[in-house]
Short mmCIF file of N, CA and C in Angstrom, two decimals:
data_model
loop_
_atom_site.label_atom_id
_atom_site.label_comp_id
_atom_site.label_asym_id
_atom_site.label_seq_id
_atom_site.Cartn_x
_atom_site.Cartn_y
_atom_site.Cartn_z
N MET A 1 9.14 -7.46 14.45
CA MET A 1 8.54 -6.46 13.58
C MET A 1 7.26 -5.95 14.33
N LYS A 2 7.15 -4.60 14.26
CA LYS A 2 5.98 -4.01 14.88
C LYS A 2 5.11 -3.36 13.81
N TRP A 3 3.77 -3.71 13.82
CA TRP A 3 2.86 -3.17 12.83
C TRP A 3 1.89 -2.25 13.48
N GLN A 4 1.53 -1.13 12.76
CA GLN A 4 0.51 -0.21 13.27
C GLN A 4 -0.30 0.23 12.04
N ILE A 5 -1.61 0.43 12.35
CA ILE A 5 -2.45 0.98 11.34
C ILE A 5 -3.04 2.34 11.94
N LYS A 6 -2.87 3.42 11.22
CA LYS A 6 -3.28 4.69 11.73
C LYS A 6 -4.07 5.45 10.64
N LYS A 7 -5.04 6.26 11.10
CA LYS A 7 -5.61 7.25 10.17
C LYS A 7 -4.64 8.37 10.04
N PHE A 8 -4.83 9.19 9.05
CA PHE A 8 -3.89 10.30 8.77
C PHE A 8 -3.75 11.21 9.98
N ASP A 9 -4.85 11.57 10.63
CA ASP A 9 -4.79 12.49 11.76
C ASP A 9 -4.12 11.88 13.00
N GLN A 10 -3.93 10.56 12.95
CA GLN A 10 -3.33 9.90 14.14
C GLN A 10 -1.77 9.78 13.90
N LEU A 11 -1.31 10.08 12.72
CA LEU A 11 0.12 9.93 12.46
C LEU A 11 0.91 11.13 13.14
N LYS A 12 2.01 10.75 13.81
CA LYS A 12 2.85 11.79 14.37
C LYS A 12 3.72 12.29 13.27
N LYS A 13 4.28 13.48 13.46
CA LYS A 13 5.11 14.14 12.42
C LYS A 13 6.23 13.23 11.98
N LYS A 14 6.96 12.57 12.90
CA LYS A 14 8.04 11.69 12.48
C LYS A 14 7.58 10.47 11.67
N GLN A 15 6.34 9.95 12.01
CA GLN A 15 5.83 8.88 11.24
C GLN A 15 5.49 9.29 9.77
N LEU A 16 4.87 10.49 9.67
CA LEU A 16 4.54 10.99 8.36
C LEU A 16 5.75 11.28 7.57
N TYR A 17 6.77 11.81 8.17
CA TYR A 17 8.08 12.06 7.50
C TYR A 17 8.68 10.74 7.06
N SER A 18 8.64 9.72 7.95
CA SER A 18 9.25 8.45 7.61
C SER A 18 8.58 7.77 6.45
N LEU A 19 7.24 7.81 6.40
CA LEU A 19 6.54 7.12 5.34
C LEU A 19 6.70 7.88 4.00
N MET A 20 6.76 9.20 4.06
CA MET A 20 6.94 9.99 2.86
C MET A 20 8.34 9.73 2.33
N ARG A 21 9.27 9.67 3.22
CA ARG A 21 10.70 9.37 2.85
C ARG A 21 10.79 7.99 2.20
N LEU A 22 10.25 7.00 2.79
CA LEU A 22 10.29 5.63 2.24
C LEU A 22 9.66 5.57 0.88
N ARG A 23 8.49 6.22 0.73
CA ARG A 23 7.91 6.23 -0.57
C ARG A 23 8.78 6.94 -1.65
N ALA A 24 9.36 8.02 -1.30
CA ALA A 24 10.18 8.77 -2.20
C ALA A 24 11.49 7.96 -2.52
N ASP A 25 12.10 7.36 -1.48
CA ASP A 25 13.33 6.58 -1.73
C ASP A 25 13.09 5.48 -2.73
N VAL A 26 11.98 4.82 -2.64
CA VAL A 26 11.71 3.73 -3.52
C VAL A 26 11.09 4.10 -4.86
N PHE A 27 9.95 4.81 -4.73
CA PHE A 27 9.17 5.10 -5.99
C PHE A 27 9.84 6.18 -6.80
N VAL A 28 10.45 7.17 -6.22
CA VAL A 28 10.98 8.30 -6.97
C VAL A 28 12.45 8.01 -7.30
N VAL A 29 13.24 7.72 -6.25
CA VAL A 29 14.72 7.63 -6.47
C VAL A 29 15.06 6.26 -7.06
N GLU A 30 14.72 5.15 -6.34
CA GLU A 30 15.18 3.94 -6.84
C GLU A 30 14.55 3.50 -8.13
N GLN A 31 13.32 3.77 -8.33
CA GLN A 31 12.66 3.46 -9.64
C GLN A 31 12.78 4.58 -10.68
N ASP A 32 13.47 5.59 -10.27
CA ASP A 32 13.74 6.76 -11.19
C ASP A 32 12.39 7.20 -11.89
N CYS A 33 11.39 7.46 -11.03
CA CYS A 33 10.05 7.76 -11.56
C CYS A 33 9.54 8.95 -10.84
N PRO A 34 9.82 10.16 -11.39
CA PRO A 34 9.25 11.36 -10.80
C PRO A 34 7.67 11.39 -11.04
N TYR A 35 6.97 11.44 -9.95
CA TYR A 35 5.54 11.45 -10.02
C TYR A 35 5.00 12.21 -8.83
N GLN A 36 3.75 12.62 -8.83
CA GLN A 36 3.15 13.38 -7.78
C GLN A 36 2.70 12.47 -6.69
N ASP A 37 3.56 12.17 -5.69
CA ASP A 37 3.22 11.29 -4.61
C ASP A 37 2.21 11.98 -3.69
N LEU A 38 2.33 13.25 -3.46
CA LEU A 38 1.42 14.03 -2.61
C LEU A 38 0.18 14.35 -3.38
N ASP A 39 -0.68 13.40 -3.54
CA ASP A 39 -1.91 13.49 -4.36
C ASP A 39 -3.20 13.94 -3.66
N GLY A 40 -3.01 14.35 -2.39
CA GLY A 40 -4.19 14.77 -1.69
C GLY A 40 -5.12 13.62 -1.16
N GLN A 41 -4.61 12.42 -1.26
CA GLN A 41 -5.39 11.23 -0.79
C GLN A 41 -4.94 10.63 0.53
N ASP A 42 -3.83 11.01 1.00
CA ASP A 42 -3.32 10.44 2.31
C ASP A 42 -4.34 10.69 3.41
N GLN A 43 -5.01 11.82 3.32
CA GLN A 43 -6.00 12.19 4.40
C GLN A 43 -7.22 11.24 4.46
N ASN A 44 -7.49 10.55 3.37
CA ASN A 44 -8.61 9.65 3.21
C ASN A 44 -8.24 8.22 3.45
N ALA A 45 -7.03 7.92 3.84
CA ALA A 45 -6.55 6.57 3.91
C ALA A 45 -6.16 6.16 5.32
N TYR A 46 -6.09 4.85 5.44
CA TYR A 46 -5.45 4.27 6.66
C TYR A 46 -3.98 3.95 6.23
N HIS A 47 -3.08 4.05 7.17
CA HIS A 47 -1.64 3.94 6.84
C HIS A 47 -1.13 2.74 7.70
N LEU A 48 -0.70 1.70 7.03
CA LEU A 48 -0.11 0.53 7.63
C LEU A 48 1.43 0.72 7.66
N LEU A 49 1.95 0.77 8.90
CA LEU A 49 3.39 1.00 9.09
C LEU A 49 4.01 -0.24 9.67
N GLY A 50 5.11 -0.64 9.04
CA GLY A 50 5.93 -1.76 9.57
C GLY A 50 7.30 -1.38 9.98
N HIS A 51 7.53 -1.40 11.32
CA HIS A 51 8.78 -0.97 11.86
C HIS A 51 9.63 -2.20 12.31
N LEU A 52 10.95 -2.08 12.04
CA LEU A 52 11.90 -2.98 12.62
C LEU A 52 12.83 -2.23 13.42
N GLU A 53 12.69 -2.39 14.74
CA GLU A 53 13.35 -1.51 15.70
C GLU A 53 12.80 -0.06 15.45
N LYS A 54 13.62 0.88 15.19
CA LYS A 54 13.12 2.21 15.02
C LYS A 54 12.90 2.64 13.53
N ASP A 55 13.29 1.75 12.66
CA ASP A 55 13.26 1.99 11.20
C ASP A 55 11.88 1.60 10.56
N LEU A 56 11.32 2.49 9.82
CA LEU A 56 10.14 2.13 8.98
C LEU A 56 10.64 1.37 7.80
N VAL A 57 10.28 0.13 7.64
CA VAL A 57 10.81 -0.72 6.52
C VAL A 57 9.73 -1.15 5.58
N ALA A 58 8.39 -1.03 5.99
CA ALA A 58 7.32 -1.43 5.13
C ALA A 58 6.14 -0.49 5.34
N TYR A 59 5.38 -0.34 4.26
CA TYR A 59 4.32 0.65 4.35
C TYR A 59 3.28 0.33 3.25
N ALA A 60 1.96 0.60 3.63
CA ALA A 60 0.96 0.51 2.59
C ALA A 60 -0.17 1.50 2.96
N ARG A 61 -0.86 2.03 1.99
CA ARG A 61 -1.95 2.99 2.10
C ARG A 61 -3.21 2.23 1.75
N ILE A 62 -4.20 2.30 2.65
CA ILE A 62 -5.45 1.50 2.46
C ILE A 62 -6.63 2.48 2.47
N PHE A 63 -7.53 2.29 1.47
CA PHE A 63 -8.64 3.11 1.35
C PHE A 63 -9.94 2.29 1.56
N PRO A 64 -10.88 2.90 2.32
CA PRO A 64 -12.20 2.20 2.43
C PRO A 64 -12.96 2.42 1.16
N PRO A 65 -14.03 1.59 0.93
CA PRO A 65 -14.93 1.82 -0.18
C PRO A 65 -15.42 3.28 -0.09
N ASP A 66 -15.69 3.79 -1.18
CA ASP A 66 -16.23 5.20 -1.30
C ASP A 66 -15.06 6.26 -1.26
N ALA A 67 -13.91 5.91 -0.80
CA ALA A 67 -12.86 6.92 -0.77
C ALA A 67 -12.36 7.18 -2.21
N LEU A 68 -12.20 6.14 -2.98
CA LEU A 68 -11.82 6.27 -4.38
C LEU A 68 -12.80 5.67 -5.36
N GLN A 69 -13.42 4.48 -5.00
CA GLN A 69 -14.35 3.82 -5.82
C GLN A 69 -15.35 3.16 -4.83
N PRO A 70 -16.61 3.34 -5.16
CA PRO A 70 -17.64 2.79 -4.18
C PRO A 70 -17.67 1.27 -4.12
N GLU A 71 -17.19 0.57 -5.12
CA GLU A 71 -17.35 -0.95 -5.12
C GLU A 71 -16.10 -1.64 -4.65
N TYR A 72 -15.05 -0.96 -4.30
CA TYR A 72 -13.79 -1.60 -3.90
C TYR A 72 -13.17 -0.91 -2.67
N SER A 73 -12.50 -1.67 -1.81
CA SER A 73 -11.51 -1.09 -0.97
C SER A 73 -10.20 -1.09 -1.77
N ARG A 74 -9.23 -0.32 -1.44
CA ARG A 74 -8.09 -0.14 -2.26
C ARG A 74 -6.84 -0.25 -1.38
N ILE A 75 -5.78 -0.87 -1.88
CA ILE A 75 -4.47 -0.89 -1.24
C ILE A 75 -3.51 -0.29 -2.24
N GLY A 76 -2.70 0.64 -1.77
CA GLY A 76 -1.70 1.24 -2.72
C GLY A 76 -0.47 1.71 -1.95
N ARG A 77 0.45 2.21 -2.68
CA ARG A 77 1.79 2.68 -2.20
C ARG A 77 2.37 1.51 -1.40
N ILE A 78 2.25 0.30 -1.89
CA ILE A 78 2.87 -0.83 -1.18
C ILE A 78 4.34 -0.83 -1.34
N VAL A 79 5.02 -0.75 -0.25
CA VAL A 79 6.49 -0.53 -0.41
C VAL A 79 7.26 -1.16 0.72
N THR A 80 8.40 -1.73 0.36
CA THR A 80 9.37 -2.27 1.38
C THR A 80 10.76 -1.64 1.14
N SER A 81 11.37 -1.23 2.13
CA SER A 81 12.73 -0.69 1.99
C SER A 81 13.65 -1.63 1.29
N GLN A 82 14.48 -1.10 0.41
CA GLN A 82 15.36 -1.89 -0.37
C GLN A 82 16.25 -2.79 0.50
N ASP A 83 16.67 -2.35 1.60
CA ASP A 83 17.57 -3.08 2.47
C ASP A 83 16.90 -4.30 3.12
N TYR A 84 15.54 -4.35 3.04
CA TYR A 84 14.79 -5.45 3.76
C TYR A 84 14.01 -6.35 2.79
N ARG A 85 14.30 -6.23 1.53
CA ARG A 85 13.58 -7.12 0.56
C ARG A 85 14.17 -8.50 0.60
N GLY A 86 13.37 -9.47 0.22
CA GLY A 86 13.81 -10.88 0.16
C GLY A 86 13.72 -11.57 1.50
N LYS A 87 13.10 -10.94 2.47
CA LYS A 87 12.98 -11.45 3.81
C LYS A 87 11.55 -11.79 4.25
N GLY A 88 10.59 -11.66 3.23
CA GLY A 88 9.23 -11.98 3.55
C GLY A 88 8.41 -10.86 4.13
N ILE A 89 9.10 -9.66 4.26
CA ILE A 89 8.34 -8.51 4.85
C ILE A 89 7.29 -7.98 3.88
N GLY A 90 7.57 -7.95 2.56
CA GLY A 90 6.56 -7.51 1.65
C GLY A 90 5.35 -8.43 1.66
N LYS A 91 5.54 -9.70 1.78
CA LYS A 91 4.43 -10.64 1.79
C LYS A 91 3.59 -10.36 3.10
N LYS A 92 4.27 -10.17 4.21
CA LYS A 92 3.54 -9.94 5.49
C LYS A 92 2.81 -8.60 5.41
N LEU A 93 3.35 -7.62 4.74
CA LEU A 93 2.71 -6.26 4.58
C LEU A 93 1.43 -6.42 3.79
N VAL A 94 1.49 -7.14 2.68
CA VAL A 94 0.27 -7.31 1.91
C VAL A 94 -0.76 -8.19 2.68
N LYS A 95 -0.31 -9.26 3.32
CA LYS A 95 -1.25 -10.04 4.05
C LYS A 95 -1.93 -9.25 5.21
N LYS A 96 -1.22 -8.41 5.86
CA LYS A 96 -1.75 -7.58 6.88
C LYS A 96 -2.71 -6.56 6.28
N SER A 97 -2.43 -6.03 5.12
CA SER A 97 -3.35 -5.14 4.44
C SER A 97 -4.62 -5.78 4.10
N ILE A 98 -4.52 -7.02 3.55
CA ILE A 98 -5.75 -7.85 3.23
C ILE A 98 -6.55 -8.10 4.43
N ASP A 99 -5.90 -8.58 5.50
CA ASP A 99 -6.56 -8.85 6.75
C ASP A 99 -7.32 -7.67 7.29
N PHE A 100 -6.77 -6.48 7.23
CA PHE A 100 -7.47 -5.23 7.62
C PHE A 100 -8.64 -4.99 6.78
N CYS A 101 -8.52 -5.14 5.47
CA CYS A 101 -9.61 -4.95 4.52
C CYS A 101 -10.76 -5.88 4.85
N ARG A 102 -10.37 -7.19 5.00
CA ARG A 102 -11.35 -8.23 5.25
C ARG A 102 -12.12 -7.89 6.53
N LYS A 103 -11.42 -7.49 7.56
CA LYS A 103 -12.06 -7.14 8.84
C LYS A 103 -12.96 -5.91 8.73
N GLU A 104 -12.40 -4.86 8.19
CA GLU A 104 -13.04 -3.53 8.15
C GLU A 104 -14.11 -3.37 7.09
N PHE A 105 -13.81 -3.99 5.89
CA PHE A 105 -14.66 -3.74 4.71
C PHE A 105 -15.03 -5.09 4.00
N TYR A 106 -15.38 -6.02 4.81
CA TYR A 106 -15.57 -7.44 4.42
C TYR A 106 -16.46 -7.64 3.26
N LYS A 107 -17.42 -6.73 2.98
CA LYS A 107 -18.33 -6.94 1.89
C LYS A 107 -17.76 -6.53 0.55
N TYR A 108 -16.58 -5.86 0.55
CA TYR A 108 -16.06 -5.27 -0.65
C TYR A 108 -14.77 -5.95 -1.08
N PRO A 109 -14.61 -6.27 -2.33
CA PRO A 109 -13.34 -6.82 -2.80
C PRO A 109 -12.32 -5.71 -2.79
N ILE A 110 -11.02 -6.16 -2.90
CA ILE A 110 -9.88 -5.25 -2.92
C ILE A 110 -9.44 -5.12 -4.34
N LYS A 111 -9.03 -3.83 -4.62
CA LYS A 111 -8.46 -3.56 -5.93
C LYS A 111 -7.10 -2.97 -5.70
N ILE A 112 -6.10 -3.32 -6.48
CA ILE A 112 -4.75 -2.73 -6.44
C ILE A 112 -4.36 -2.39 -7.87
N SER A 113 -3.46 -1.40 -8.01
CA SER A 113 -2.79 -1.10 -9.27
C SER A 113 -1.41 -1.63 -9.10
N ALA A 114 -1.11 -2.77 -9.71
CA ALA A 114 0.08 -3.50 -9.57
C ALA A 114 1.08 -3.20 -10.65
N GLN A 115 2.32 -3.09 -10.32
CA GLN A 115 3.37 -3.05 -11.43
C GLN A 115 3.40 -4.42 -12.05
N GLU A 116 3.40 -4.41 -13.43
CA GLU A 116 3.37 -5.68 -14.13
C GLU A 116 4.46 -6.65 -13.63
N ARG A 117 5.68 -6.14 -13.35
CA ARG A 117 6.77 -7.05 -12.91
C ARG A 117 6.43 -7.79 -11.53
N LEU A 118 5.47 -7.26 -10.84
CA LEU A 118 5.02 -7.86 -9.59
C LEU A 118 3.77 -8.70 -9.58
N LYS A 119 3.27 -8.92 -10.80
CA LYS A 119 2.01 -9.65 -10.97
C LYS A 119 2.04 -11.03 -10.31
N GLY A 120 3.19 -11.76 -10.48
CA GLY A 120 3.25 -13.05 -9.81
C GLY A 120 3.22 -13.01 -8.34
N PHE A 121 3.93 -11.99 -7.75
CA PHE A 121 3.90 -11.79 -6.30
C PHE A 121 2.48 -11.70 -5.82
N TYR A 122 1.72 -10.81 -6.47
CA TYR A 122 0.29 -10.57 -6.00
C TYR A 122 -0.61 -11.71 -6.31
N THR A 123 -0.37 -12.39 -7.35
CA THR A 123 -1.14 -13.59 -7.73
C THR A 123 -0.96 -14.71 -6.62
N ALA A 124 0.25 -14.85 -6.19
CA ALA A 124 0.54 -15.77 -5.08
C ALA A 124 -0.18 -15.46 -3.82
N LEU A 125 -0.54 -14.22 -3.66
CA LEU A 125 -1.27 -13.83 -2.44
C LEU A 125 -2.79 -13.70 -2.63
N GLY A 126 -3.24 -14.28 -3.78
CA GLY A 126 -4.69 -14.40 -4.03
C GLY A 126 -5.34 -13.43 -5.01
N PHE A 127 -4.59 -12.46 -5.48
CA PHE A 127 -5.10 -11.48 -6.47
C PHE A 127 -5.14 -12.06 -7.84
N SER A 128 -6.08 -11.60 -8.64
CA SER A 128 -6.12 -11.97 -10.00
C SER A 128 -6.23 -10.64 -10.84
N ALA A 129 -5.54 -10.70 -12.02
CA ALA A 129 -5.58 -9.61 -12.94
C ALA A 129 -6.89 -9.47 -13.66
N GLY A 130 -7.23 -8.19 -13.97
CA GLY A 130 -8.48 -7.96 -14.72
C GLY A 130 -8.38 -6.76 -15.60
N GLY A 131 -8.77 -6.92 -16.88
CA GLY A 131 -8.68 -5.81 -17.80
C GLY A 131 -7.38 -5.73 -18.46
N LYS A 132 -7.21 -4.65 -19.27
CA LYS A 132 -5.99 -4.47 -20.01
C LYS A 132 -4.98 -3.82 -19.14
N GLY A 133 -3.70 -4.05 -19.46
CA GLY A 133 -2.56 -3.35 -18.84
C GLY A 133 -2.59 -1.90 -19.22
N TYR A 134 -1.85 -1.15 -18.45
CA TYR A 134 -1.80 0.33 -18.73
C TYR A 134 -0.46 0.89 -18.19
N ILE A 135 -0.13 2.06 -18.56
CA ILE A 135 1.08 2.73 -18.16
C ILE A 135 0.68 3.73 -17.13
N GLU A 136 1.29 3.67 -15.98
CA GLU A 136 1.10 4.60 -14.83
C GLU A 136 2.46 5.24 -14.47
N ASP A 137 2.60 6.52 -14.63
CA ASP A 137 3.87 7.17 -14.34
C ASP A 137 5.04 6.54 -15.02
N GLY A 138 4.83 6.08 -16.29
CA GLY A 138 5.81 5.61 -17.13
C GLY A 138 6.16 4.04 -16.84
N ILE A 139 5.45 3.42 -16.02
CA ILE A 139 5.70 2.04 -15.65
C ILE A 139 4.43 1.22 -15.95
N PRO A 140 4.68 -0.01 -16.60
CA PRO A 140 3.59 -0.83 -16.90
C PRO A 140 2.84 -1.34 -15.65
N HIS A 141 1.56 -1.23 -15.61
CA HIS A 141 0.72 -1.69 -14.49
C HIS A 141 -0.38 -2.49 -14.99
N CYS A 142 -1.10 -3.16 -14.04
CA CYS A 142 -2.34 -3.88 -14.30
C CYS A 142 -3.23 -3.73 -13.06
N ALA A 143 -4.50 -3.74 -13.27
CA ALA A 143 -5.44 -3.85 -12.20
C ALA A 143 -5.55 -5.25 -11.70
N MET A 144 -5.53 -5.42 -10.38
CA MET A 144 -5.65 -6.79 -9.81
C MET A 144 -6.73 -6.70 -8.69
N TYR A 145 -7.43 -7.86 -8.49
CA TYR A 145 -8.56 -7.86 -7.59
C TYR A 145 -8.45 -9.10 -6.67
N LEU A 146 -8.93 -8.83 -5.49
CA LEU A 146 -9.06 -9.98 -4.53
C LEU A 146 -10.55 -9.99 -4.05
N PHE A 147 -11.20 -11.09 -4.35
CA PHE A 147 -12.57 -11.27 -3.90
C PHE A 147 -12.66 -12.18 -2.70
N PHE A 148 -13.48 -11.83 -1.75
CA PHE A 148 -13.66 -12.68 -0.57
C PHE A 148 -14.85 -13.64 -0.81
N ASP A 149 -14.66 -14.81 -0.16
CA ASP A 149 -15.84 -15.83 -0.30
C ASP A 149 -17.03 -15.40 0.41
#
């Protein structure tokens, strides 16, 4: 597995197309959830790309503090290709995202907007839920946080 982290301006056209396609395949088609994926925030994020051979199979979007909220770094659009689930790639993706945040933004806790059905997955990786649940794009979500020692 090959992992890369790139700022928006460093992404090549094929990489941008691949990550947008993976997000659409999972979030829009597989989850049957039409939503505005192109939210104008990709330009403010780091993009973690996980390739297996030539295929993009895992992706996350990482925001520094102040990009969305001054008190948190954020990880979002966490996605693994359907064909590669159950192989530990999602766990590696989140761990690599956490490691990047810890290294680059170590003073700031991480906040994610997790689908309720994945709460146990994120809890096992050190996140804890906070606040009331909410509906985002028709899907139950909850805010989860990871605080560093």
